[in-house]
Amino acid sequence: MTRKGPIYRPTRRTLLGQLIATGGAVMGASAFPRFSIAKPSPVKIGVILPYSGTYALLGNAITDGMKLRLDQQGGEIAGREIEWHVLDSEMAPPKAPANTRKLIGRERVDFLIGPVHSGVAQAMVKTLGNRQSPLMIIPNAGSNVLTRGICRPNVFRASFSNWQAAFPAGKVMAADGHKTAVTFTWKYAAGLQMMEAGREAFEQSGGTILKDITVPFPDVNFDAAITEIASLKPDAVFAFFSGGGAVKFVKDFQAAGLRDHMGLYGPGFLTEGVADAQGDAAEGLRTTLHYADGLDLPADRAFRAAYKAKTGREANVFAVQGYDTGSLLIRALEAAEGDPSRMDDMIGALETAELVDSPRGSWKMSPAHNPVQDFYLREVRGGQHKVLGIAEKALADPGDGCSLV
Ligand code: BEZ
């Protein structure tokens, strides 16, 4: 459903029009004490992110990054204040349809932001169906199909596809000389798609995957899997975990003595935002991601200082994705002069968006509405993700099956 928004930043002419329409005359306010100029209504932003469980730190970092960006605009977009409608996704795909319907049906939000979890994202987009509004911006969830088979004109991603995040890491594992590997992840869309992409890259480089091992999401009892990995004796393990689960897995992997016998690789989520909590167990791990610590970019230095000042925490990729989500919101609503019913203007602005001042480095939107961006090779040193180089320059998801391409 499309809602017509008010007129924003009224010009002298529109103000005069309002005066005349309300029966006022240009004679001074004191002659007409009941007359006042209405402030535009707030723009409604609906948010579905995890604020509990293993991905809570991701949801909080995204929220803080997004709010930081909007604070830098004085807490307004295109002259409109912001009204937040925030729900905890609980990382639960079965709850996503009701949450989505609540925000778009009952709260009538102008924008939908979320989620982190690929399964939640798929359920949200399916619930949106062919609705032409609201505009949805995905600040994390990497499910490939969101910008492939079920891509939508009014759905954009500010983060990555699961293929994009994992393919470069599979190549690195092979380039480091490993010939055999085991994949290990949570059994849901993100983990499965990332393992598939890692396998594709590793096998293209001549490697062999001995076995795919999974545990249910969000289990963190890894004992049986670690015993099996030890018995398979691969050269390396290729894994996806994130948040609290990543802390547990990387520590368990080291405690079981596997670090002494095999490599550990994967998309950078394995250590991102949690390297401090992992301590020694994370040291030396090499991963790939579209962000790293200590990028030599003025925009990143300014962002990190502002994020630290606002939250007391160090920034990470999730905060960057939230920050860039804020930038996309601003671009979209400014292009529509504050009127979210002007969907074509908002879509046009995001389709041509090039975020040259993103903390992650410059990136642009692909025709399938997914970032085309650099993926860095990083290594954990002293709890920091040091950049070793660019693993893939301007990597685009293939966007296969997206009707927009
Ligand atoms: C996902 O479910 O898409 C996801 C969650 C955490 C980190 C990366 C991807």
Coordinates of C-alpha atoms and ligand atoms in Angstrom, one line a residue:
M1 CA 0.0 0.0 0.0
T2 CA 1.3 3.4 -0.9
R3 CA 0.8 6.3 1.5
K4 CA 1.0 9.9 0.3
G5 CA 3.3 11.8 2.5
P6 CA 3.1 15.5 3.4
I7 CA 5.0 18.3 1.6
Y8 CA 8.4 19.0 3.1
R9 CA 10.6 22.0 3.4
P10 CA 7.8 24.2 2.1
T11 CA 8.9 27.0 -0.1
R12 CA 7.6 30.5 0.3
R13 CA 5.1 29.7 -2.4
T14 CA 3.7 26.6 -0.7
L15 CA 3.5 28.4 2.6
L16 CA 1.5 31.1 0.9
G17 CA -0.7 28.5 -0.7
Q18 CA -1.3 27.0 2.8
L19 CA -2.2 30.4 4.2
I20 CA -4.7 31.0 1.5
A21 CA -6.1 27.5 1.7
T22 CA -6.7 27.9 5.4
G23 CA -8.4 31.3 5.0
G24 CA -5.5 33.3 6.3
A25 CA -4.2 36.5 4.8
V26 CA -0.7 37.7 4.7
M27 CA -1.3 40.2 7.5
G28 CA 0.9 39.0 10.3
A29 CA 0.3 36.1 12.7
S30 CA -1.1 38.3 15.5
A31 CA -4.2 39.1 13.5
F32 CA -4.9 35.4 13.2
P33 CA -3.8 33.8 16.5
R34 CA -5.3 30.4 15.6
F35 CA -3.1 30.0 12.5
S36 CA 0.1 27.9 12.8
I37 CA 2.3 26.2 10.2
A38 CA 2.1 22.4 10.6
K39 CA 5.4 20.5 11.0
P40 CA 5.7 17.6 8.6
S41 CA 4.8 14.3 10.2
P42 CA 7.7 12.0 11.1
V43 CA 8.9 9.4 8.7
K44 CA 8.2 5.9 10.0
I45 CA 11.1 3.5 9.9
G46 CA 10.4 -0.1 10.8
V47 CA 13.3 -2.3 12.0
I48 CA 13.5 -6.0 12.4
L49 CA 16.9 -7.0 13.8
P50 CA 18.2 -9.5 16.4
Y51 CA 18.5 -8.0 19.9
S52 CA 18.7 -11.3 21.8
G53 CA 20.6 -14.5 21.2
T54 CA 23.8 -15.3 19.3
Y55 CA 23.4 -12.4 16.8
A56 CA 22.4 -9.7 19.3
L57 CA 25.8 -8.0 18.9
L58 CA 25.2 -7.8 15.2
G59 CA 21.8 -6.2 15.6
N60 CA 23.1 -3.7 18.1
A61 CA 26.0 -2.7 16.0
I62 CA 23.8 -2.3 12.9
T63 CA 21.3 -0.2 14.9
D64 CA 24.1 2.0 16.3
G65 CA 25.8 2.5 12.9
M66 CA 22.5 3.5 11.3
K67 CA 21.5 5.9 14.1
L68 CA 25.0 7.4 14.0
R69 CA 24.5 8.2 10.3
L70 CA 21.1 9.7 10.9
D71 CA 22.4 11.7 13.9
Q72 CA 24.9 13.3 11.6
Q73 CA 21.8 14.6 9.7
G74 CA 20.4 16.1 12.8
G75 CA 18.2 13.1 13.4
E76 CA 16.0 14.1 10.4
I77 CA 15.8 13.0 6.8
A78 CA 14.7 15.5 4.1
G79 CA 13.3 17.7 6.9
R80 CA 11.3 15.0 8.6
E81 CA 11.9 13.7 12.0
I82 CA 12.1 9.9 12.5
E83 CA 9.7 7.6 14.3
W84 CA 11.2 4.2 15.0
H85 CA 9.2 1.0 15.2
V86 CA 11.7 -1.6 16.3
L87 CA 11.1 -5.4 16.7
D88 CA 13.5 -8.2 17.9
S89 CA 13.6 -10.8 15.1
E90 CA 14.7 -13.4 17.6
M91 CA 16.5 -14.9 14.6
A92 CA 13.3 -16.9 14.0
P93 CA 12.1 -17.2 10.4
P94 CA 8.6 -18.4 11.6
K95 CA 8.1 -15.1 13.4
A96 CA 9.1 -13.0 10.4
P97 CA 5.8 -12.9 8.5
A98 CA 3.8 -11.7 11.5
N99 CA 6.5 -9.1 12.4
T100 CA 6.6 -7.9 8.8
R101 CA 2.8 -7.6 8.6
K102 CA 2.7 -5.8 11.9
L103 CA 5.2 -3.1 10.6
I104 CA 3.7 -2.6 7.2
G105 CA 0.0 -3.3 8.0
R106 CA -0.6 -1.9 11.5
E107 CA 2.3 0.6 11.9
R108 CA 2.2 1.6 8.2
V109 CA 6.0 2.2 8.1
D110 CA 7.5 4.0 5.2
F111 CA 10.7 2.0 5.3
L112 CA 11.6 -1.5 6.4
I113 CA 15.1 -2.2 7.7
G114 CA 16.4 -5.7 8.4
P115 CA 17.3 -8.4 9.1
V116 CA 20.6 -10.1 10.0
H117 CA 19.5 -13.7 9.4
S118 CA 19.1 -15.1 5.9
G119 CA 16.1 -17.2 6.7
V120 CA 14.3 -14.3 8.4
A121 CA 15.1 -12.2 5.3
Q122 CA 13.7 -14.7 2.9
A123 CA 10.5 -14.9 4.9
M124 CA 10.2 -11.0 5.1
V125 CA 10.6 -10.6 1.3
K126 CA 8.1 -13.4 0.6
T127 CA 5.7 -11.6 3.0
L128 CA 6.2 -8.3 1.1
G129 CA 5.3 -10.3 -2.1
N130 CA 4.6 -7.9 -5.0
R131 CA 3.8 -4.9 -2.8
Q132 CA 5.5 -1.8 -4.3
S133 CA 6.1 -0.3 -0.9
P134 CA 7.6 0.1 1.6
L135 CA 11.2 0.4 0.5
M136 CA 13.2 -2.4 2.2
I137 CA 16.9 -2.1 2.9
I138 CA 18.7 -5.2 4.1
P139 CA 21.6 -4.2 6.4
N140 CA 23.1 -7.7 6.7
A141 CA 21.3 -10.9 5.7
G142 CA 23.3 -12.5 2.8
S143 CA 20.9 -15.0 1.4
N144 CA 21.8 -15.2 -2.3
V145 CA 18.2 -15.5 -3.5
L146 CA 17.3 -12.0 -2.2
T147 CA 19.3 -10.5 -5.0
R148 CA 18.8 -13.4 -7.4
G149 CA 15.5 -15.4 -7.8
I150 CA 13.3 -13.4 -5.4
C151 CA 14.8 -9.9 -6.0
R152 CA 12.3 -7.1 -5.9
P153 CA 12.3 -3.5 -7.3
N154 CA 11.8 -2.1 -3.8
V155 CA 14.3 -4.3 -2.0
F156 CA 18.0 -3.3 -1.7
R157 CA 20.9 -4.8 0.2
A158 CA 23.6 -2.7 1.9
S159 CA 25.8 -5.7 2.9
F160 CA 26.9 -8.7 0.8
S161 CA 25.6 -11.9 -0.7
N162 CA 26.6 -15.2 1.0
W163 CA 28.4 -16.2 -2.2
Q164 CA 30.3 -12.9 -2.3
A165 CA 31.5 -13.3 1.3
A166 CA 32.7 -16.9 1.0
F167 CA 34.0 -17.3 -2.5
P168 CA 37.2 -15.3 -2.0
A169 CA 37.9 -17.2 1.3
G170 CA 37.8 -20.5 -0.5
K171 CA 40.4 -19.2 -3.0
V172 CA 42.7 -18.1 -0.1
M173 CA 42.5 -21.5 1.5
A174 CA 43.7 -23.1 -1.7
A175 CA 46.3 -20.4 -2.3
D176 CA 47.8 -21.1 1.1
G177 CA 48.6 -24.6 -0.1
H178 CA 45.8 -26.7 1.4
K179 CA 44.6 -29.6 -0.7
T180 CA 41.8 -31.1 1.4
A181 CA 39.2 -29.5 3.6
V182 CA 36.1 -30.1 5.7
T183 CA 33.3 -27.6 5.7
F184 CA 31.5 -26.9 9.0
T185 CA 28.6 -24.5 9.7
W186 CA 25.1 -24.0 11.1
K187 CA 22.5 -25.7 8.9
Y188 CA 20.5 -22.8 7.5
A189 CA 20.6 -20.7 4.3
A190 CA 23.6 -18.5 5.2
G191 CA 25.9 -21.3 6.3
L192 CA 24.9 -23.7 3.5
Q193 CA 25.3 -21.0 0.8
M194 CA 28.6 -19.9 2.1
M195 CA 29.9 -23.4 2.3
E196 CA 28.8 -24.0 -1.3
A197 CA 30.6 -20.9 -2.5
G198 CA 33.8 -21.8 -0.5
R199 CA 33.6 -25.3 -2.1
E200 CA 33.2 -23.8 -5.6
A201 CA 36.3 -21.7 -5.2
F202 CA 38.4 -24.4 -3.5
E203 CA 37.5 -27.0 -6.1
Q204 CA 38.2 -24.6 -9.0
S205 CA 41.7 -24.3 -7.5
G206 CA 42.2 -28.1 -7.4
G207 CA 41.2 -28.7 -3.7
T208 CA 38.9 -31.5 -2.5
I209 CA 36.2 -31.2 0.2
L210 CA 36.2 -34.4 2.3
K211 CA 32.9 -33.8 4.1
D212 CA 30.3 -31.2 4.8
I213 CA 29.4 -31.1 8.6
T214 CA 26.6 -29.1 10.0
V215 CA 24.9 -28.4 13.4
P216 CA 21.4 -26.9 13.8
F217 CA 21.2 -23.1 14.2
P218 CA 22.0 -21.7 16.7
D219 CA 23.5 -24.6 18.6
V220 CA 26.9 -24.1 20.1
N221 CA 27.7 -27.6 21.2
F222 CA 30.5 -28.4 18.7
D223 CA 32.1 -31.4 20.5
A224 CA 30.9 -34.2 18.2
A225 CA 31.7 -32.2 15.1
I226 CA 35.2 -31.4 16.4
T227 CA 35.8 -35.0 17.1
E228 CA 34.7 -36.0 13.6
I229 CA 36.9 -33.2 12.0
A230 CA 39.9 -34.5 14.0
S231 CA 39.3 -38.0 12.7
L232 CA 39.0 -36.9 9.1
K233 CA 42.4 -35.1 9.3
P234 CA 41.8 -32.5 6.6
D235 CA 44.5 -29.9 5.7
A236 CA 42.0 -27.2 6.7
V237 CA 38.5 -26.4 7.9
F238 CA 36.2 -24.0 6.1
A239 CA 33.6 -22.6 8.4
F240 CA 30.9 -20.0 8.9
F241 CA 29.8 -18.9 12.3
S242 CA 29.1 -15.4 13.6
G243 CA 28.4 -13.5 16.9
G244 CA 28.3 -15.6 20.0
G245 CA 28.5 -18.9 18.1
A246 CA 31.8 -17.8 16.4
V247 CA 33.4 -17.0 19.8
K248 CA 32.5 -20.5 21.0
F249 CA 33.6 -22.3 17.9
V250 CA 37.0 -20.6 17.4
K251 CA 37.8 -21.2 21.1
D252 CA 36.7 -24.8 21.0
F253 CA 38.7 -25.4 17.8
Q254 CA 41.9 -24.2 19.6
A255 CA 41.1 -25.9 22.9
A256 CA 40.8 -29.3 21.0
G257 CA 44.3 -28.7 19.6
L258 CA 43.1 -28.6 16.0
R259 CA 44.9 -25.3 15.3
D260 CA 48.2 -27.2 15.6
H261 CA 47.2 -29.7 12.9
M262 CA 45.1 -27.8 10.3
G263 CA 44.2 -24.4 8.9
L264 CA 40.9 -22.6 9.7
Y265 CA 39.4 -20.4 7.0
G266 CA 36.1 -18.8 6.2
P267 CA 34.3 -15.5 5.6
G268 CA 35.4 -12.9 8.1
F269 CA 32.3 -13.3 10.2
L270 CA 34.3 -16.0 12.0
T271 CA 36.2 -13.3 13.9
E272 CA 34.4 -10.0 13.0
G273 CA 33.3 -8.1 16.1
V274 CA 34.4 -11.0 18.4
A275 CA 38.2 -11.2 18.0
D276 CA 38.7 -9.7 21.4
A277 CA 36.5 -12.2 23.1
Q278 CA 38.2 -15.1 21.2
G279 CA 41.7 -13.9 22.4
D280 CA 44.6 -16.1 21.5
A281 CA 42.3 -18.5 19.7
A282 CA 41.7 -16.0 16.9
E283 CA 45.3 -14.9 16.5
G284 CA 46.7 -15.5 13.0
L285 CA 43.4 -16.5 11.4
R286 CA 43.1 -15.3 7.8
T287 CA 39.6 -14.5 6.5
T288 CA 38.1 -12.4 3.8
L289 CA 35.5 -9.7 4.2
H290 CA 34.3 -6.3 2.8
Y291 CA 35.8 -4.5 5.8
A292 CA 38.9 -4.6 8.0
D293 CA 40.5 -2.6 10.8
G294 CA 42.9 0.2 10.0
L295 CA 41.8 0.8 6.4
D296 CA 43.7 3.8 5.2
L297 CA 40.6 5.8 4.4
P298 CA 39.7 9.2 5.8
A299 CA 36.0 8.3 5.8
D300 CA 36.7 5.2 7.8
R301 CA 38.9 7.0 10.4
A302 CA 36.2 9.6 10.9
F303 CA 33.5 6.9 11.1
R304 CA 35.4 4.8 13.6
A305 CA 36.1 7.8 15.9
A306 CA 32.4 8.9 15.8
Y307 CA 31.2 5.3 16.4
K308 CA 33.6 4.9 19.4
A309 CA 32.5 8.3 20.8
K310 CA 28.8 7.4 20.5
T311 CA 28.9 3.8 21.7
G312 CA 32.2 3.3 23.6
R313 CA 32.8 0.3 21.3
E314 CA 35.1 -0.3 18.4
A315 CA 33.4 -0.4 15.0
N316 CA 33.0 -3.6 12.9
V317 CA 31.5 -4.6 9.6
F318 CA 28.0 -4.7 11.1
A319 CA 28.3 -1.1 12.2
V320 CA 29.5 -0.1 8.8
Q321 CA 26.5 -1.9 7.1
G322 CA 24.2 0.0 9.5
Y323 CA 25.9 3.3 8.7
D324 CA 25.6 2.7 4.9
T325 CA 22.0 1.7 5.4
G326 CA 21.5 5.1 6.9
S327 CA 23.2 6.7 3.9
L328 CA 20.9 4.8 1.5
L329 CA 17.8 5.9 3.5
I330 CA 18.9 9.5 3.3
R331 CA 19.6 9.3 -0.5
A332 CA 16.3 7.7 -1.1
L333 CA 14.1 10.1 0.8
E334 CA 16.0 13.2 -0.3
A335 CA 15.6 12.1 -3.9
A336 CA 11.8 12.0 -3.2
E337 CA 11.9 15.4 -1.5
G338 CA 10.7 13.7 1.7
D339 CA 7.7 11.9 0.2
P340 CA 8.1 8.1 0.4
S341 CA 5.2 7.6 -1.9
R342 CA 7.5 8.7 -4.7
M343 CA 8.8 5.2 -5.0
D344 CA 10.2 5.5 -8.5
D345 CA 12.4 8.4 -7.3
M346 CA 13.6 6.5 -4.3
I347 CA 14.4 3.4 -6.4
G348 CA 16.1 5.4 -9.0
A349 CA 18.3 7.0 -6.4
L350 CA 19.4 3.7 -4.9
E351 CA 19.9 1.9 -8.3
T352 CA 22.4 4.6 -9.2
A353 CA 23.9 4.9 -5.7
E354 CA 27.7 4.9 -5.4
L355 CA 28.8 5.3 -1.9
V356 CA 32.2 6.8 -2.5
D357 CA 32.6 7.8 1.2
S358 CA 31.7 4.5 2.8
P359 CA 33.9 3.4 5.7
R360 CA 34.5 0.1 3.8
G361 CA 35.7 1.9 0.7
S362 CA 33.8 3.0 -2.4
W363 CA 31.0 0.7 -3.5
K364 CA 28.1 0.8 -5.9
M365 CA 24.7 -0.9 -6.3
S366 CA 24.5 -3.7 -8.8
P367 CA 21.5 -4.0 -11.2
A368 CA 20.2 -6.8 -8.8
H369 CA 20.4 -4.3 -5.9
N370 CA 23.5 -5.8 -4.2
P371 CA 26.8 -4.0 -3.4
V372 CA 29.6 -4.3 -5.9
Q373 CA 32.6 -4.0 -3.5
D374 CA 36.2 -5.0 -2.7
F375 CA 36.8 -8.0 -0.4
Y376 CA 39.9 -7.7 1.8
L377 CA 42.2 -10.4 2.9
R378 CA 42.7 -9.9 6.6
E379 CA 44.7 -11.5 9.4
V380 CA 43.9 -11.3 13.1
R381 CA 46.9 -9.7 14.9
G382 CA 46.6 -8.4 18.4
G383 CA 42.8 -8.6 18.2
Q384 CA 42.7 -6.4 15.1
H385 CA 41.9 -7.5 11.5
K386 CA 44.9 -6.3 9.7
V387 CA 44.6 -5.9 5.9
L388 CA 47.0 -8.1 3.9
G389 CA 45.6 -7.0 0.6
I390 CA 42.5 -7.0 -1.6
A391 CA 41.4 -10.6 -2.2
E392 CA 38.8 -9.6 -4.9
K393 CA 38.5 -6.2 -6.4
A394 CA 34.9 -4.9 -7.1
L395 CA 33.4 -8.3 -6.7
A396 CA 29.8 -8.5 -7.9
D397 CA 27.3 -11.3 -7.0
P398 CA 26.3 -13.0 -10.3
G399 CA 22.7 -12.0 -9.7
D400 CA 21.5 -15.1 -11.6
G401 CA 17.7 -15.3 -12.0
C402 CA 17.0 -11.8 -10.8
S403 CA 14.3 -10.3 -13.0
L404 CA 15.8 -6.8 -12.6
V405 CA 19.0 -7.7 -14.4
Ligands
BEZ1 C1 23.0 -14.4 7.5 O1 22.2 -15.2 8.1 O2 22.8 -14.1 6.4 C2 24.2 -14.0 8.2 C3 24.2 -13.9 9.6 C4 25.3 -13.4 10.3 C5 26.5 -13.0 9.5 C6 26.5 -13.2 8.2 C7 25.3 -13.6 7.5

